[in-house]
């Protein structure tokens, strides 16, 4: 890695250099994902149990079904890549830091470790919050809807796992709000007074996002989503 290139200012880099740097970071991130996926593949069975537990807490056994001969293998790969991404989070965020590093001032370059640590912890906190709070309420709501119309659920395992992974990743990304706020402030787009004066509007926007992003229209689920986002904003 060329350290001289990393410490140049953004203004000194051409568009092609930015694109080349982005491509380099993207390739490294892909490599980390693959490596993490290979490591996680042998644990995919245990991860399957974790990802189906919130479902089976409310739905009957044997209600998850497969509809293709290769489906289990494909799903194990998908699950392995998801877990591999979680394992590789510090390395992934390190690549993100290296991409934005040329725009940092001299005194800010020492923030690499706090940046990597905080982004990783916040992402994992979002995943844990979603798994422990949001998903149980969601599946309870879904099961109640099946009971209300007297249907016996037969859910494709691929649909269930896709929902789980997408929602967990979504919450992890949303929990990056403090990091995004920091960089918006560094760019001069917002200040602490902007955030303080905009609290009422922010709460409305947060509840709107909760209504859009949560997997159910249940108001309790939306409140559970909005509470951590409101805390992160404050």
Tab-separated table of C-alpha atoms in Angstrom:
chain	number	residue	atom	x	y	z
A	1	UNK	CA	0.000	0.000	0.000
A	2	UNK	CA	1.384	3.412	-0.971
A	3	UNK	CA	1.222	5.601	2.142
A	4	UNK	CA	2.200	8.676	0.148
A	5	UNK	CA	-0.975	8.369	-1.908
A	6	UNK	CA	-3.102	7.980	1.206
A	7	UNK	CA	-2.091	11.258	2.793
A	8	UNK	CA	-2.816	13.463	-0.209
A	9	UNK	CA	-5.746	15.851	-0.005
A	10	UNK	CA	-8.906	15.210	-1.966
A	11	UNK	CA	-8.417	18.421	-3.906
A	12	UNK	CA	-5.091	17.117	-5.219
A	13	UNK	CA	-6.678	13.988	-6.701
A	14	UNK	CA	-8.283	13.819	-10.112
A	15	UNK	CA	-11.627	12.142	-10.790
A	16	UNK	CA	-9.869	9.127	-12.306
A	17	UNK	CA	-7.667	8.833	-9.224
A	18	UNK	CA	-10.766	8.881	-7.025
A	19	UNK	CA	-12.361	6.156	-9.126
A	20	UNK	CA	-9.177	4.089	-9.053
A	21	UNK	CA	-8.989	4.461	-5.280
A	22	UNK	CA	-12.661	3.492	-4.940
A	23	UNK	CA	-12.092	0.432	-7.114
A	24	UNK	CA	-9.104	-0.605	-5.008
A	25	UNK	CA	-11.073	-0.322	-1.763
A	26	UNK	CA	-14.031	-2.172	-3.276
A	27	UNK	CA	-11.783	-5.044	-4.374
A	28	UNK	CA	-10.292	-5.318	-0.889
A	29	UNK	CA	-13.769	-5.338	0.666
A	30	UNK	CA	-14.871	-8.114	-1.720
A	31	UNK	CA	-11.775	-10.109	-0.776
A	32	UNK	CA	-12.561	-9.723	2.926
A	33	UNK	CA	-16.167	-10.787	2.347
A	34	UNK	CA	-15.077	-13.912	0.498
A	35	UNK	CA	-12.496	-14.772	3.128
A	36	UNK	CA	-15.006	-14.238	5.926
A	37	UNK	CA	-17.564	-16.289	4.031
A	38	UNK	CA	-15.152	-19.199	3.638
A	39	UNK	CA	-14.412	-19.129	7.364
A	40	UNK	CA	-18.095	-18.846	8.269
A	41	UNK	CA	-19.309	-21.569	5.897
A	42	UNK	CA	-18.482	-24.362	8.317
A	43	UNK	CA	-20.667	-22.642	10.929
A	44	UNK	CA	-23.592	-22.001	8.607
A	45	UNK	CA	-25.727	-24.711	10.255
A	46	UNK	CA	-25.492	-22.946	13.618
A	47	UNK	CA	-26.279	-19.627	11.957
A	48	UNK	CA	-29.342	-21.223	10.358
A	49	UNK	CA	-30.562	-22.089	13.842
A	50	UNK	CA	-30.041	-18.503	15.014
A	51	UNK	CA	-31.755	-16.975	11.990
A	52	UNK	CA	-34.776	-19.269	12.261
A	53	UNK	CA	-35.190	-19.050	16.045
A	54	UNK	CA	-37.258	-15.804	16.018
A	55	UNK	CA	-39.514	-17.446	13.424
A	56	UNK	CA	-39.999	-20.720	15.287
A	57	UNK	CA	-40.710	-18.863	18.529
A	58	UNK	CA	-44.105	-18.068	16.968
A	59	UNK	CA	-44.619	-20.362	13.973
A	60	UNK	CA	-45.032	-24.165	14.151
A	61	UNK	CA	-42.186	-26.584	13.381
A	62	UNK	CA	-41.803	-27.795	9.791
A	63	UNK	CA	-43.526	-24.684	8.426
A	64	UNK	CA	-40.342	-23.564	6.637
A	65	UNK	CA	-39.996	-25.377	3.326
A	66	UNK	CA	-37.527	-25.613	0.457
A	67	UNK	CA	-38.670	-25.595	-3.163
A	68	UNK	CA	-35.540	-26.530	-5.095
A	69	UNK	CA	-32.826	-29.204	-4.922
A	70	UNK	CA	-29.994	-26.647	-4.774
A	71	UNK	CA	-31.748	-24.252	-2.421
A	72	UNK	CA	-30.042	-25.412	0.818
A	73	UNK	CA	-26.570	-25.057	-0.720
A	74	UNK	CA	-27.316	-21.592	-2.117
A	75	UNK	CA	-28.745	-20.477	1.213
A	76	UNK	CA	-25.698	-21.762	3.101
A	77	UNK	CA	-23.506	-19.638	0.846
A	78	UNK	CA	-25.725	-16.594	1.392
A	79	UNK	CA	-25.692	-17.109	5.154
A	80	UNK	CA	-21.936	-17.660	5.131
A	81	UNK	CA	-21.394	-14.368	3.262
A	82	UNK	CA	-23.620	-12.561	5.754
A	83	UNK	CA	-21.697	-13.920	8.724
A	84	UNK	CA	-18.435	-13.358	6.866
A	85	UNK	CA	-19.378	-9.699	6.468
A	86	UNK	CA	-19.965	-9.431	10.219
A	87	UNK	CA	-16.614	-11.066	10.917
A	88	UNK	CA	-14.863	-8.755	8.474
A	89	UNK	CA	-16.542	-5.545	9.674
A	90	UNK	CA	-13.380	-3.980	11.160
A	91	UNK	CA	-11.443	-4.687	7.958
A	92	UNK	CA	-14.285	-3.369	5.795
A	93	UNK	CA	-14.565	-0.148	7.780
A	94	UNK	CA	-10.779	0.169	7.632
A	95	UNK	CA	-11.043	0.227	3.839
A	96	UNK	CA	-13.765	2.867	4.095
A	97	UNK	CA	-11.435	4.910	6.303
A	98	UNK	CA	-8.582	4.580	3.812
A	99	UNK	CA	-10.881	5.887	1.076
A	100	UNK	CA	-11.885	9.005	3.011
A	101	UNK	CA	-8.437	9.510	4.549
A	102	UNK	CA	-7.116	11.833	1.813
A	103	UNK	CA	-9.826	14.325	2.780
A	104	UNK	CA	-8.848	14.332	6.441
A	105	UNK	CA	-6.763	17.036	8.066
A	106	UNK	CA	-3.493	16.136	9.751
A	107	UNK	CA	-5.013	16.080	13.235
A	108	UNK	CA	-7.893	13.854	12.138
A	109	UNK	CA	-5.863	11.010	10.706
A	110	UNK	CA	-5.254	9.662	14.204
A	111	UNK	CA	-9.000	8.935	14.454
A	112	UNK	CA	-8.640	5.728	12.432
A	113	UNK	CA	-9.021	3.353	15.377
A	114	UNK	CA	-11.933	5.262	16.980
A	115	UNK	CA	-13.661	5.330	13.571
A	116	UNK	CA	-13.213	1.597	12.966
A	117	UNK	CA	-14.195	0.707	16.533
A	118	UNK	CA	-17.285	2.943	16.663
A	119	UNK	CA	-18.627	1.955	13.227
A	120	UNK	CA	-18.195	-1.741	14.009
A	121	UNK	CA	-19.825	-1.480	17.438
A	122	UNK	CA	-22.718	0.599	16.103
A	123	UNK	CA	-23.371	-1.827	13.245
A	124	UNK	CA	-23.356	-4.829	15.577
A	125	UNK	CA	-25.578	-2.927	18.028
A	126	UNK	CA	-28.084	-2.381	15.228
A	127	UNK	CA	-28.062	-6.085	14.361
A	128	UNK	CA	-28.499	-7.119	18.012
A	129	UNK	CA	-31.255	-4.555	18.584
A	130	UNK	CA	-33.140	-5.776	15.520
A	131	UNK	CA	-32.718	-9.458	16.414
A	132	UNK	CA	-33.787	-9.091	20.041
A	133	UNK	CA	-36.459	-6.377	19.761
A	134	UNK	CA	-37.844	-5.908	16.287
A	135	UNK	CA	-37.965	-9.428	14.876
A	136	UNK	CA	-39.824	-11.078	17.786
A	137	UNK	CA	-42.559	-8.430	17.617
A	138	UNK	CA	-42.657	-8.726	13.823
A	139	UNK	CA	-43.081	-12.491	13.776
A	140	UNK	CA	-45.685	-12.274	16.518
A	141	UNK	CA	-47.624	-9.855	14.304
A	142	UNK	CA	-47.218	-12.085	11.218
A	143	UNK	CA	-48.424	-15.164	13.122
A	144	UNK	CA	-51.461	-13.277	14.394
A	145	UNK	CA	-52.380	-12.406	10.816
A	146	UNK	CA	-52.219	-16.084	9.793
A	147	UNK	CA	-54.417	-17.010	12.752
A	148	UNK	CA	-56.922	-14.286	11.904
A	149	UNK	CA	-57.626	-15.817	8.482
A	150	UNK	CA	-57.236	-19.451	9.537
A	151	UNK	CA	-54.311	-20.285	7.230
A	152	UNK	CA	-51.561	-22.810	7.888
A	153	UNK	CA	-48.194	-21.198	7.131
A	154	UNK	CA	-45.827	-22.848	4.659
A	155	UNK	CA	-43.018	-20.340	4.173
A	156	UNK	CA	-40.092	-20.691	1.754
A	157	UNK	CA	-36.858	-20.772	3.723
A	158	UNK	CA	-35.207	-18.549	1.099
A	159	UNK	CA	-37.838	-15.820	1.613
A	160	UNK	CA	-37.460	-16.017	5.375
A	161	UNK	CA	-33.668	-15.791	5.328
A	162	UNK	CA	-33.703	-12.958	2.783
A	163	UNK	CA	-36.042	-10.994	5.031
A	164	UNK	CA	-33.870	-11.667	8.076
A	165	UNK	CA	-30.598	-10.700	6.401
A	166	UNK	CA	-31.979	-7.569	4.734
A	167	UNK	CA	-33.591	-6.283	7.925
A	168	UNK	CA	-30.518	-7.013	10.054
A	169	UNK	CA	-28.193	-5.289	7.599
A	170	UNK	CA	-30.630	-2.381	7.317
A	171	UNK	CA	-30.608	-1.821	11.054
A	172	UNK	CA	-26.822	-2.056	11.152
A	173	UNK	CA	-26.561	0.656	8.502
A	174	UNK	CA	-29.144	2.870	10.202
A	175	UNK	CA	-27.116	2.706	13.416
A	176	UNK	CA	-24.303	4.458	11.546
A	177	UNK	CA	-26.281	7.709	11.963
A	178	UNK	CA	-23.819	9.240	14.495
A	179	UNK	CA	-20.895	8.603	12.137
A	180	UNK	CA	-22.757	10.154	9.213
A	181	UNK	CA	-23.650	13.128	11.394
A	182	UNK	CA	-19.996	13.626	12.309
A	183	UNK	CA	-18.893	13.815	8.683
A	184	UNK	CA	-21.792	16.086	7.713
A	185	UNK	CA	-20.675	18.398	10.497
A	186	UNK	CA	-17.068	18.262	9.265
A	187	UNK	CA	-18.314	19.290	5.819
A	188	UNK	CA	-20.103	22.226	7.389
A	189	UNK	CA	-23.544	21.036	6.311
A	190	UNK	CA	-24.881	20.820	9.868
A	191	UNK	CA	-23.932	22.068	13.337
A	192	UNK	CA	-24.949	21.083	16.849
A	193	UNK	CA	-27.393	23.994	16.854
A	194	UNK	CA	-28.923	22.683	13.635
A	195	UNK	CA	-29.545	19.343	15.327
A	196	UNK	CA	-30.929	20.915	18.494
A	197	UNK	CA	-33.325	23.200	16.629
A	198	UNK	CA	-34.439	20.357	14.388
A	199	UNK	CA	-35.350	17.876	17.139
A	200	UNK	CA	-39.105	18.081	16.486
A	201	UNK	CA	-38.668	17.569	12.759
A	202	UNK	CA	-36.152	14.785	13.345
A	203	UNK	CA	-38.578	12.858	15.555
A	204	UNK	CA	-41.246	13.081	12.855
A	205	UNK	CA	-38.775	11.886	10.201
A	206	UNK	CA	-37.599	9.047	12.458
A	207	UNK	CA	-41.145	7.781	12.954
A	208	UNK	CA	-41.754	8.103	9.217
A	209	UNK	CA	-38.651	5.999	8.544
A	210	UNK	CA	-39.833	3.516	11.162
A	211	UNK	CA	-43.151	3.188	9.339
A	212	UNK	CA	-41.381	2.648	6.004
A	213	UNK	CA	-38.519	0.382	7.045
A	214	UNK	CA	-40.032	-1.912	9.636
A	215	UNK	CA	-41.282	-5.223	8.188
A	216	UNK	CA	-44.776	-4.844	9.656
A	217	UNK	CA	-47.359	-2.035	9.955
A	218	UNK	CA	-47.676	-2.787	13.666
A	219	UNK	CA	-47.357	0.461	15.678
A	220	UNK	CA	-45.456	-1.272	18.495
A	221	UNK	CA	-42.832	-2.462	16.042
A	222	UNK	CA	-42.442	1.063	14.707
A	223	UNK	CA	-42.047	2.465	18.209
A	224	UNK	CA	-39.363	-0.131	18.998
A	225	UNK	CA	-37.579	0.956	15.820
A	226	UNK	CA	-37.921	4.664	16.555
A	227	UNK	CA	-36.650	4.561	20.157
A	228	UNK	CA	-33.010	3.601	19.376
A	229	UNK	CA	-32.948	5.979	16.387
A	230	UNK	CA	-34.134	8.830	18.617
A	231	UNK	CA	-31.458	7.986	21.187
A	232	UNK	CA	-28.810	7.923	18.439
A	233	UNK	CA	-29.981	11.337	17.201
A	234	UNK	CA	-29.797	12.832	20.677
